[in-house]
CSV table of C-alpha atoms and ligand atoms in Angstrom, one decimal:
chain,number,residue,atom,x,y,z
A,139,MET,CA,-24.4,-17.9,22.3
A,140,GLN,CA,-26.5,-14.8,22.2
A,141,THR,CA,-26.0,-12.2,24.9
A,142,PRO,CA,-28.4,-9.4,25.9
A,143,TRP,CA,-26.0,-7.0,24.2
A,144,GLU,CA,-26.2,-8.7,20.8
A,145,TYR,CA,-29.1,-6.6,19.3
A,146,ARG,CA,-28.0,-3.3,20.9
A,147,TYR,CA,-24.9,-2.6,18.7
A,148,ALA,CA,-25.1,0.0,15.9
A,149,HIS,CA,-25.3,-1.3,12.3
A,150,ARG,CA,-21.8,0.0,11.6
A,151,ILE,CA,-20.4,-2.6,14.1
A,152,GLY,CA,-21.4,-5.3,11.6
A,153,LYS,CA,-18.2,-5.0,9.6
A,154,MET,CA,-15.9,-5.1,12.6
A,155,GLY,CA,-16.0,-8.8,13.2
A,156,SER,CA,-13.1,-11.0,14.3
A,157,SER,CA,-11.2,-12.8,11.6
A,158,VAL,CA,-9.3,-16.1,11.5
A,159,ILE,CA,-6.1,-14.2,10.9
A,160,ARG,CA,-6.7,-12.0,13.9
A,161,GLU,CA,-7.3,-15.1,16.1
A,162,LEU,CA,-4.1,-16.7,14.8
A,163,LEU,CA,-2.1,-13.6,15.4
A,164,LYS,CA,-3.0,-13.6,19.1
A,165,TYR,CA,-0.4,-16.5,19.3
A,166,ALA,CA,2.2,-14.3,17.8
A,167,GLU,CA,2.3,-12.2,21.0
A,168,GLN,CA,3.6,-15.1,23.1
A,169,PRO,CA,7.2,-14.4,24.1
A,170,GLU,CA,8.7,-17.6,22.6
A,171,ILE,CA,7.4,-16.7,19.1
A,172,ILE,CA,9.7,-14.7,16.8
A,173,SER,CA,7.2,-12.2,15.4
A,174,PHE,CA,7.6,-10.4,12.1
A,175,ALA,CA,3.9,-9.7,12.3
A,176,GLY,CA,3.6,-6.4,14.2
A,177,GLY,CA,4.5,-3.0,12.9
A,178,MET,CA,6.5,-1.8,15.9
A,179,PRO,CA,9.7,0.4,16.0
A,180,ALA,CA,12.7,-1.1,17.7
A,181,PRO,CA,12.6,-0.1,21.4
A,182,GLU,CA,16.4,0.2,21.3
A,183,VAL,CA,16.0,3.5,19.3
A,184,PHE,CA,13.7,5.2,21.7
A,185,PRO,CA,15.5,8.3,22.9
A,186,VAL,CA,14.9,7.6,26.6
A,187,LYS,CA,17.6,10.0,28.0
A,188,GLU,CA,16.2,12.9,26.0
A,189,PHE,CA,12.6,12.1,27.1
A,190,HIS,CA,13.8,12.0,30.7
A,191,GLU,CA,15.5,15.4,30.4
A,192,ALA,CA,12.5,16.9,28.5
A,193,CYS,CA,10.0,15.7,31.2
A,194,ASN,CA,12.1,17.4,33.8
A,195,VAL,CA,12.2,20.6,31.9
A,196,VAL,CA,8.5,20.5,31.1
A,197,LEU,CA,7.5,19.9,34.8
A,198,ALA,CA,9.9,22.5,36.1
A,199,GLU,CA,9.0,25.3,33.6
A,200,HIS,CA,5.6,24.6,32.0
A,201,ALA,CA,3.7,22.4,34.5
A,202,ALA,CA,0.7,24.7,34.7
A,203,GLN,CA,0.1,24.5,30.9
A,204,ALA,CA,1.4,21.0,30.2
A,205,LEU,CA,-0.9,19.4,32.8
A,206,GLN,CA,-3.9,21.6,31.9
A,207,TYR,CA,-6.5,21.3,29.1
A,208,GLY,CA,-5.1,22.8,25.9
A,209,PRO,CA,-6.3,24.0,22.5
A,210,THR,CA,-8.0,21.5,20.2
A,211,GLU,CA,-5.7,22.3,17.2
A,212,GLY,CA,-2.6,21.5,19.3
A,213,HIS,CA,0.3,23.2,21.1
A,214,ARG,CA,1.1,26.3,19.1
A,215,PRO,CA,5.0,26.0,19.2
A,216,LEU,CA,4.7,22.4,18.1
A,217,ARG,CA,2.5,23.4,15.2
A,218,GLU,CA,4.8,26.2,14.3
A,219,MET,CA,7.8,23.8,14.3
A,220,ILE,CA,6.0,21.4,12.0
A,221,ALA,CA,5.0,24.3,9.7
A,222,ARG,CA,8.6,25.5,9.6
A,223,HIS,CA,9.9,22.1,8.8
A,224,ALA,CA,7.3,21.5,6.1
A,225,SER,CA,8.0,24.9,4.5
A,226,ARG,CA,11.7,24.1,4.4
A,227,TYR,CA,11.4,20.5,3.1
A,228,MET,CA,8.0,20.0,1.6
A,229,VAL,CA,5.4,22.6,1.0
A,230,GLU,CA,4.8,26.2,2.2
A,231,VAL,CA,2.3,26.0,5.0
A,232,ALA,CA,1.1,28.1,7.9
A,233,PRO,CA,0.1,26.9,11.4
A,234,ASP,CA,-3.5,27.2,10.2
A,235,ASN,CA,-2.8,24.3,7.9
A,236,ILE,CA,-1.8,22.0,10.8
A,237,LEU,CA,-3.8,20.0,13.3
A,238,ILE,CA,-2.2,17.8,15.9
A,239,THR,CA,-3.9,14.4,16.4
A,240,SER,CA,-3.6,11.5,18.8
A,241,GLY,CA,-1.7,9.4,16.2
A,242,SER,CA,-2.3,9.3,12.5
A,243,GLN,CA,-4.8,6.6,13.2
A,244,GLN,CA,-7.1,9.2,14.8
A,245,ALA,CA,-6.7,11.4,11.7
A,246,LEU,CA,-7.8,8.5,9.5
A,247,ASP,CA,-10.9,8.0,11.7
A,248,PHE,CA,-11.7,11.8,11.6
A,249,ILE,CA,-11.3,11.8,7.8
A,250,GLY,CA,-13.9,9.0,7.7
A,251,ARG,CA,-16.3,10.9,9.9
A,252,LEU,CA,-15.8,14.1,7.9
A,253,PHE,CA,-16.1,12.7,4.4
A,254,ILE,CA,-17.5,9.2,4.1
A,255,ASN,CA,-21.3,8.6,3.7
A,256,ARG,CA,-22.4,5.0,3.8
A,257,GLY,CA,-21.7,3.4,0.4
A,258,ASP,CA,-19.1,5.9,-0.7
A,259,TYR,CA,-16.2,4.6,-2.8
A,260,ILE,CA,-12.6,5.2,-1.8
A,261,VAL,CA,-9.8,4.4,-4.2
A,262,VAL,CA,-7.0,2.5,-2.4
A,263,GLU,CA,-3.8,0.8,-3.4
A,264,SER,CA,-4.1,-3.0,-3.3
A,265,PRO,CA,-2.7,-4.0,-0.9
A,266,THR,CA,-3.2,-1.1,1.5
A,267,TYR,CA,-2.9,-0.1,5.2
A,268,LEU,CA,-5.3,-2.3,7.3
A,269,GLY,CA,-5.8,0.4,9.9
A,270,ALA,CA,-7.3,2.8,7.3
A,271,LEU,CA,-9.7,0.0,6.2
A,272,GLN,CA,-10.7,-0.6,9.8
A,273,ALA,CA,-11.3,3.1,10.4
A,274,TRP,CA,-13.4,3.6,7.3
A,275,ASN,CA,-15.4,0.3,7.4
A,276,ALA,CA,-17.2,1.8,10.4
A,277,TYR,CA,-18.5,4.6,8.2
A,278,GLY,CA,-19.7,2.1,5.5
A,279,ALA,CA,-17.0,2.8,3.0
A,280,GLN,CA,-16.6,0.6,-0.1
A,281,TYR,CA,-13.3,0.3,-1.9
A,282,ILE,CA,-12.0,0.5,-5.4
A,283,PRO,CA,-8.6,-1.3,-5.2
A,284,VAL,CA,-5.9,-0.3,-7.7
A,285,PRO,CA,-3.1,-2.9,-8.0
A,286,MET,CA,0.4,-1.8,-7.4
A,287,ASP,CA,4.0,-2.9,-8.0
A,288,GLU,CA,7.3,-1.9,-6.4
A,289,ASP,CA,6.8,1.6,-8.0
A,290,GLY,CA,3.5,2.1,-6.3
A,291,MET,CA,-0.1,2.3,-7.7
A,292,LEU,CA,-0.5,1.4,-11.4
A,293,VAL,CA,-1.8,4.7,-12.5
A,294,ASP,CA,-3.1,3.5,-15.9
A,295,GLN,CA,-5.8,1.7,-13.8
A,296,LEU,CA,-6.3,4.8,-11.6
A,297,GLU,CA,-8.2,6.7,-14.3
A,298,GLU,CA,-10.8,4.0,-14.7
A,299,ALA,CA,-11.2,3.9,-10.9
A,300,LEU,CA,-11.7,7.7,-10.8
A,301,ARG,CA,-14.5,7.5,-13.4
A,302,LYS,CA,-16.6,5.7,-10.8
A,303,GLY,CA,-16.8,8.9,-8.8
A,304,PRO,CA,-14.9,8.0,-5.5
A,305,LYS,CA,-14.8,10.4,-2.5
A,306,PHE,CA,-11.0,10.4,-2.3
A,307,ILE,CA,-7.9,8.5,-3.2
A,308,TYR,CA,-5.8,7.0,-0.3
A,309,VAL,CA,-2.1,6.8,-1.1
A,310,LEU,CA,0.9,5.7,0.9
A,311,PRO,CA,3.7,7.0,-1.4
A,312,ASN,CA,6.8,6.0,0.7
A,313,PHE,CA,7.8,2.4,1.7
A,314,GLN,CA,4.2,1.4,1.8
A,315,ASN,CA,2.7,-0.5,4.7
A,316,PRO,CA,2.3,-3.4,3.8
A,317,SER,CA,4.2,-3.9,0.5
A,318,GLY,CA,7.3,-1.7,1.0
A,319,GLY,CA,6.7,-0.2,-2.4
A,320,THR,CA,7.5,3.5,-3.2
A,321,LEU,CA,5.4,5.5,-5.7
A,322,SER,CA,7.8,6.7,-8.5
A,323,LEU,CA,8.2,10.4,-9.3
A,324,ALA,CA,6.5,10.0,-12.7
A,325,ARG,CA,3.5,8.3,-11.1
A,326,ARG,CA,3.3,10.9,-8.4
A,327,GLN,CA,2.9,13.5,-11.1
A,328,GLN,CA,0.3,11.5,-12.8
A,329,VAL,CA,-1.7,10.9,-9.6
A,330,ILE,CA,-1.8,14.7,-9.0
A,331,GLU,CA,-2.9,15.4,-12.5
A,332,LEU,CA,-5.5,12.7,-12.6
A,333,ALA,CA,-6.9,13.7,-9.2
A,334,ASP,CA,-7.2,17.3,-10.5
A,335,LYS,CA,-8.8,16.2,-13.8
A,336,TYR,CA,-11.5,14.3,-12.0
A,337,GLY,CA,-11.8,16.6,-9.0
A,338,VAL,CA,-11.0,13.9,-6.5
A,339,PRO,CA,-9.0,14.8,-3.3
A,340,ILE,CA,-6.0,12.8,-2.2
A,341,ILE,CA,-5.2,11.5,1.3
A,342,GLU,CA,-1.4,11.1,1.5
A,343,ASP,CA,-0.4,8.9,4.5
A,344,ASP,CA,3.3,9.2,5.1
A,345,PRO,CA,4.6,7.8,8.4
A,346,TYR,CA,7.8,6.4,6.9
A,347,GLY,CA,9.0,9.1,4.5
A,348,LYS,CA,12.1,10.0,6.6
A,349,LEU,CA,13.1,6.3,7.0
A,350,ARG,CA,14.9,6.0,3.6
A,351,TYR,CA,18.0,3.7,3.5
A,352,GLU,CA,18.9,4.0,-0.2
A,353,GLY,CA,18.1,6.1,-3.2
A,354,GLU,CA,16.9,9.7,-3.5
A,355,HIS,CA,14.2,11.4,-1.5
A,356,LEU,CA,11.1,11.9,-3.6
A,357,PRO,CA,8.8,15.0,-3.2
A,358,SER,CA,5.6,14.5,-1.4
A,359,LEU,CA,2.2,14.6,-3.2
A,360,VAL,CA,1.2,17.7,-1.2
A,361,MET,CA,4.3,19.5,-2.5
A,362,LEU,CA,3.8,18.4,-6.1
A,363,ASP,CA,0.1,19.4,-5.8
A,364,SER,CA,1.1,22.8,-4.5
A,365,GLN,CA,3.6,23.3,-7.4
A,366,TYR,CA,1.0,22.1,-9.9
A,367,ARG,CA,-1.4,24.8,-8.7
A,368,ASN,CA,1.3,27.4,-8.3
A,369,ASP,CA,0.0,27.6,-4.7
A,370,ASN,CA,3.2,28.7,-2.9
A,371,HIS,CA,1.8,31.6,-1.0
A,372,GLY,CA,2.5,30.6,2.5
A,373,THR,CA,-0.9,28.8,3.2
A,374,TYR,CA,-1.6,25.6,1.4
A,375,SER,CA,-5.1,25.3,-0.1
A,376,GLY,CA,-4.8,22.5,-2.6
A,377,ASN,CA,-6.2,19.0,-3.2
A,378,VAL,CA,-4.2,16.9,-0.7
A,379,ILE,CA,-4.6,16.0,3.0
A,380,TYR,CA,-1.2,15.0,4.2
A,381,LEU,CA,-0.7,12.8,7.4
A,382,SER,CA,2.5,12.1,9.3
A,383,THR,CA,3.4,11.0,12.8
A,384,PHE,CA,6.0,11.1,15.5
A,385,SER,CA,5.3,7.3,16.1
A,386,LYS,CA,8.2,6.2,13.9
A,387,LEU,CA,10.6,9.2,14.6
A,388,LEU,CA,10.2,9.4,18.4
A,389,ALA,CA,7.9,6.8,20.0
A,390,PRO,CA,4.4,5.4,19.1
A,391,GLY,CA,3.4,5.5,22.8
A,392,LEU,CA,3.3,9.3,22.6
A,393,ARG,CA,0.2,9.0,20.3
A,394,LEU,CA,1.3,12.2,18.5
A,395,ALA,CA,0.8,13.0,14.8
A,396,TRP,CA,-0.2,15.8,12.5
A,397,VAL,CA,-2.4,16.6,9.6
A,398,ILE,CA,-1.5,19.2,6.9
A,399,ALA,CA,-4.6,20.3,4.9
A,400,PRO,CA,-6.3,23.5,3.6
A,401,PRO,CA,-7.5,25.7,6.5
A,402,GLU,CA,-11.2,25.0,5.8
A,403,VAL,CA,-10.6,21.3,6.1
A,404,ILE,CA,-8.5,21.8,9.3
A,405,ARG,CA,-11.4,23.9,10.8
A,406,ARG,CA,-13.8,21.0,10.2
A,407,LEU,CA,-11.3,18.5,11.6
A,408,ILE,CA,-10.9,20.6,14.7
A,409,MET,CA,-14.7,20.5,15.3
A,410,THR,CA,-14.5,16.7,14.8
A,411,LYS,CA,-11.6,16.4,17.3
A,412,GLN,CA,-13.4,18.6,19.8
A,413,ALA,CA,-16.2,16.1,19.9
A,414,ALA,CA,-13.9,13.1,20.1
A,415,ASP,CA,-11.3,14.0,22.7
A,416,LEU,CA,-11.1,17.8,23.1
A,417,HIS,CA,-7.3,17.7,22.3
A,418,THR,CA,-4.2,15.5,22.2
A,419,SER,CA,-2.4,15.1,25.5
A,420,SER,CA,-0.9,18.5,26.4
A,421,PHE,CA,1.9,16.9,28.4
A,422,ASN,CA,3.0,14.7,25.5
A,423,GLN,CA,3.0,17.7,23.1
A,424,TYR,CA,5.1,19.8,25.4
A,425,VAL,CA,7.5,16.9,25.9
A,426,ALA,CA,7.8,16.1,22.2
A,427,TYR,CA,8.4,19.8,21.4
A,428,GLU,CA,11.1,19.9,24.1
A,429,VAL,CA,12.8,16.8,22.7
A,430,ALA,CA,12.5,17.9,19.1
A,431,LYS,CA,13.1,21.7,19.2
A,432,GLY,CA,16.9,22.0,18.9
A,433,GLY,CA,17.2,19.9,15.7
A,434,PHE,CA,17.4,16.6,17.6
A,435,LEU,CA,15.2,14.8,15.2
A,436,ASP,CA,17.6,15.3,12.3
A,437,GLU,CA,20.3,13.5,14.3
A,438,HIS,CA,18.1,10.9,15.8
A,439,VAL,CA,16.7,9.8,12.4
A,440,LYS,CA,20.2,8.9,11.3
A,441,VAL,CA,20.4,6.4,14.2
A,442,ILE,CA,17.0,4.9,13.2
A,443,ARG,CA,18.0,4.7,9.6
A,444,SER,CA,21.2,2.8,10.3
A,445,THR,CA,19.5,0.4,12.7
A,446,TYR,CA,16.7,-0.4,10.3
A,447,LYS,CA,18.9,-0.6,7.3
A,448,GLU,CA,21.0,-3.2,8.9
A,449,ARG,CA,17.9,-5.2,9.9
A,450,ARG,CA,16.4,-4.9,6.4
A,451,ASP,CA,19.7,-6.1,4.9
A,452,VAL,CA,20.0,-9.1,7.3
A,453,MET,CA,16.4,-10.1,6.5
A,454,LEU,CA,16.9,-9.8,2.7
A,455,GLU,CA,20.2,-11.7,2.8
A,456,MET,CA,18.7,-14.5,4.9
A,457,MET,CA,15.7,-14.8,2.6
A,458,GLU,CA,18.0,-15.1,-0.3
A,459,GLU,CA,19.8,-17.9,1.5
A,460,VAL,CA,17.0,-20.0,2.9
A,461,PHE,CA,13.8,-19.3,1.1
A,462,PRO,CA,12.7,-21.7,-1.6
A,463,SER,CA,13.3,-20.4,-5.2
A,464,GLU,CA,9.6,-20.3,-5.9
A,465,MET,CA,9.2,-17.3,-3.5
A,466,ARG,CA,9.4,-13.7,-4.7
A,467,TRP,CA,9.7,-10.6,-2.4
A,468,THR,CA,10.1,-6.8,-2.6
A,469,HIS,CA,13.3,-4.9,-1.8
A,470,PRO,CA,12.0,-1.8,0.0
A,471,GLN,CA,14.2,1.3,-0.1
A,472,GLY,CA,13.1,2.3,3.4
A,473,GLY,CA,10.3,1.9,6.0
A,474,MET,CA,9.7,-1.2,8.2
A,475,PHE,CA,8.0,-3.9,5.9
A,476,LEU,CA,8.7,-6.1,3.0
A,477,TRP,CA,6.2,-8.2,1.1
A,478,GLY,CA,6.6,-11.9,0.3
A,479,MET,CA,4.8,-13.7,-2.6
A,480,MET,CA,4.3,-17.4,-2.8
A,481,PRO,CA,3.2,-19.3,-5.9
A,482,GLU,CA,-0.5,-18.8,-6.8
A,483,GLY,CA,-2.7,-21.3,-4.9
A,484,VAL,CA,-0.6,-21.5,-1.7
A,485,ASP,CA,-2.6,-20.0,1.2
A,486,ALA,CA,-0.6,-17.8,3.6
A,487,THR,CA,-3.1,-18.5,6.4
A,488,GLU,CA,-2.2,-22.2,6.1
A,489,VAL,CA,1.5,-21.2,6.1
A,490,LEU,CA,1.0,-19.2,9.2
A,491,LYS,CA,-0.5,-22.1,11.1
A,492,THR,CA,2.6,-24.2,10.3
A,493,ALA,CA,4.9,-21.2,11.0
A,494,LEU,CA,3.3,-20.8,14.5
A,495,GLU,CA,4.2,-24.5,15.2
A,496,ARG,CA,7.8,-23.5,14.4
A,497,LYS,CA,7.4,-20.4,16.6
A,498,VAL,CA,7.6,-17.7,13.9
A,499,ALA,CA,4.9,-15.4,12.8
A,500,PHE,CA,4.0,-12.9,10.0
A,501,VAL,CA,0.7,-11.3,8.7
A,502,PRO,CA,-1.0,-13.1,5.8
A,503,GLY,CA,-1.5,-10.6,2.9
A,504,ALA,CA,-5.2,-11.2,2.4
A,505,SER,CA,-6.0,-8.9,5.3
A,506,PHE,CA,-4.7,-5.9,3.3
A,507,HIS,CA,-6.9,-6.5,0.3
A,508,PRO,CA,-10.4,-5.0,1.0
A,509,ASN,CA,-12.1,-6.8,-1.8
A,510,GLY,CA,-10.4,-10.2,-1.6
A,511,GLY,CA,-7.2,-11.5,-3.2
A,512,GLY,CA,-3.6,-11.7,-2.1
A,513,GLU,CA,-4.1,-15.1,-0.4
A,514,ASN,CA,-0.6,-16.2,-1.4
A,515,THR,CA,1.1,-13.1,0.0
A,516,MET,CA,2.6,-12.1,3.4
A,517,ARG,CA,3.9,-9.0,5.2
A,518,LEU,CA,7.1,-9.2,7.1
A,519,ASN,CA,8.3,-6.5,9.5
A,520,PHE,CA,12.1,-6.0,9.8
A,521,SER,CA,12.3,-3.1,12.3
A,522,TYR,CA,11.4,-4.8,15.6
A,523,CYS,CA,13.6,-7.9,16.0
A,524,ALA,CA,17.4,-7.7,16.5
A,525,PRO,CA,19.6,-9.0,13.6
A,526,ASP,CA,20.3,-12.4,15.2
A,527,THR,CA,16.6,-13.0,15.9
A,528,ILE,CA,15.8,-12.0,12.3
A,529,ARG,CA,18.3,-14.7,11.2
A,530,GLU,CA,16.7,-17.4,13.3
A,531,GLY,CA,13.2,-16.3,12.4
A,532,ILE,CA,13.8,-16.3,8.7
A,533,SER,CA,15.5,-19.7,8.8
A,534,ARG,CA,12.4,-21.1,10.6
A,535,LEU,CA,10.2,-19.5,8.0
A,536,GLY,CA,12.3,-20.9,5.2
A,537,LEU,CA,11.8,-24.4,6.6
A,538,THR,CA,8.1,-23.7,7.0
A,539,LEU,CA,7.7,-22.5,3.4
A,540,LYS,CA,9.6,-25.5,2.0
A,541,GLU,CA,7.4,-27.9,3.9
A,542,VAL,CA,4.1,-26.2,2.8
A,543,LEU,CA,5.2,-25.8,-0.8
A,544,ARG,CA,6.1,-29.5,-0.9
A,545,LYS,CA,2.6,-30.4,0.5
A,546,ASN,CA,1.2,-28.2,-2.3
A,547,GLY,CA,2.9,-30.3,-4.9
A,548,HIS,CA,5.9,-28.0,-5.6
A,549,LYS,CA,9.3,-29.6,-6.2
A,550,VAL,CA,11.3,-27.5,-3.7
A,551,THR,CA,15.0,-27.2,-4.2
B,787,PLP,C1,0.4,3.7,6.9
B,787,PLP,C2,0.1,4.0,8.3
B,787,PLP,N1,-0.7,5.0,8.6
B,787,PLP,C3,-1.0,5.3,9.9
B,787,PLP,C4,-0.4,4.6,11.0
B,787,PLP,C5,-0.8,4.9,12.4
B,787,PLP,O1,0.2,5.6,13.0
B,787,PLP,P1,0.1,6.3,14.4
B,787,PLP,O2,0.9,5.6,15.3
B,787,PLP,O3,0.5,7.7,14.2
B,787,PLP,O4,-1.4,6.3,14.8
B,787,PLP,C6,0.5,3.5,10.7
B,787,PLP,C7,1.1,2.8,11.7
B,787,PLP,O5,1.8,1.8,11.6
B,787,PLP,C8,0.8,3.3,9.3
B,787,PLP,O6,1.6,2.3,9.0
């Protein structure tokens, strides 16, 4: 039915419609459903005691500033701490390279506002992070998907994509959401070189880089870019905009993240942020700084790693045990997600309908493909549910898959 509002919405709202998948996933929020659909951290790892103490300190010692309006670029000590950390582990940066945002999701939106004209092409991994597509659809972006495997984007296909003149390349190098894949070192180097050759900037989105459960840490694209340009002079001015967040290291409810970029990009992002929300919550920035300042994060991340590693292993072991042999899946070295692949022709949205009857949920993979495809794939989150719940959920999903595959004419063993 038409409402009086119908013809008042801006044109850009056109691409924000509801989808079958989104409607189905509403059921996944019901308490009796075991959901591998969300992308949530385990509440058990939230450092509640440390937050409690930090709130007391902030209110006792900094109430006048922490409850007041603050600078758009963010709380200076927090930016300095991030700069020190980045300079030690990643790339030499100054506080002028850093902007605090209300979650990385806000940074993605601002990047859209700053760079995307209607009809611009963005190179994305296929599949890619749904939240980025949602942010950029509003600005009329079009996508050039580059397929990936467990070692990330297939760079031999990147060059062809770059010849089409995209605005930027969007890469999730570590334990990608949704596939769990990690861009190999050799491919990282190639991405940097190709981006430079074609003069196309890179957006590096890295919420999960610290959540590695096996294998060696790989250098970030921003660091490789700075080495490539011999740009180690204390202020980064290269070709990469790097995003990371406290959502997975402390708590997503803080809505606290940061951008590392050349100072001229940061200045324009600051203007964009001023118009959007003036600044990120002063109180949350003070509290996060208080929690993180004494090296707490280095210790805390160990707890997160061991909790999620166990959950990943339980999920993988169960899948091995109960999934039909026609299924394939990734073995992520970190992060929060893995990716399941059914035989071609089996539709994950149909599987989800049957799965919901058995009270288990996941996200069908088609949503992560901006230009279609991936109908036979699914994303499973392993960070949120406790190990026993994962066992029960995966055994329900195994039964569901066997049932649907049989219906589709597969001889399931
Ligand atoms: C790849 C990616 N980018 C950005 C975000 C948004 O993170 P934030 O909570 O900082 O907004 C997420 C959250 O899941 C993510 O997976």
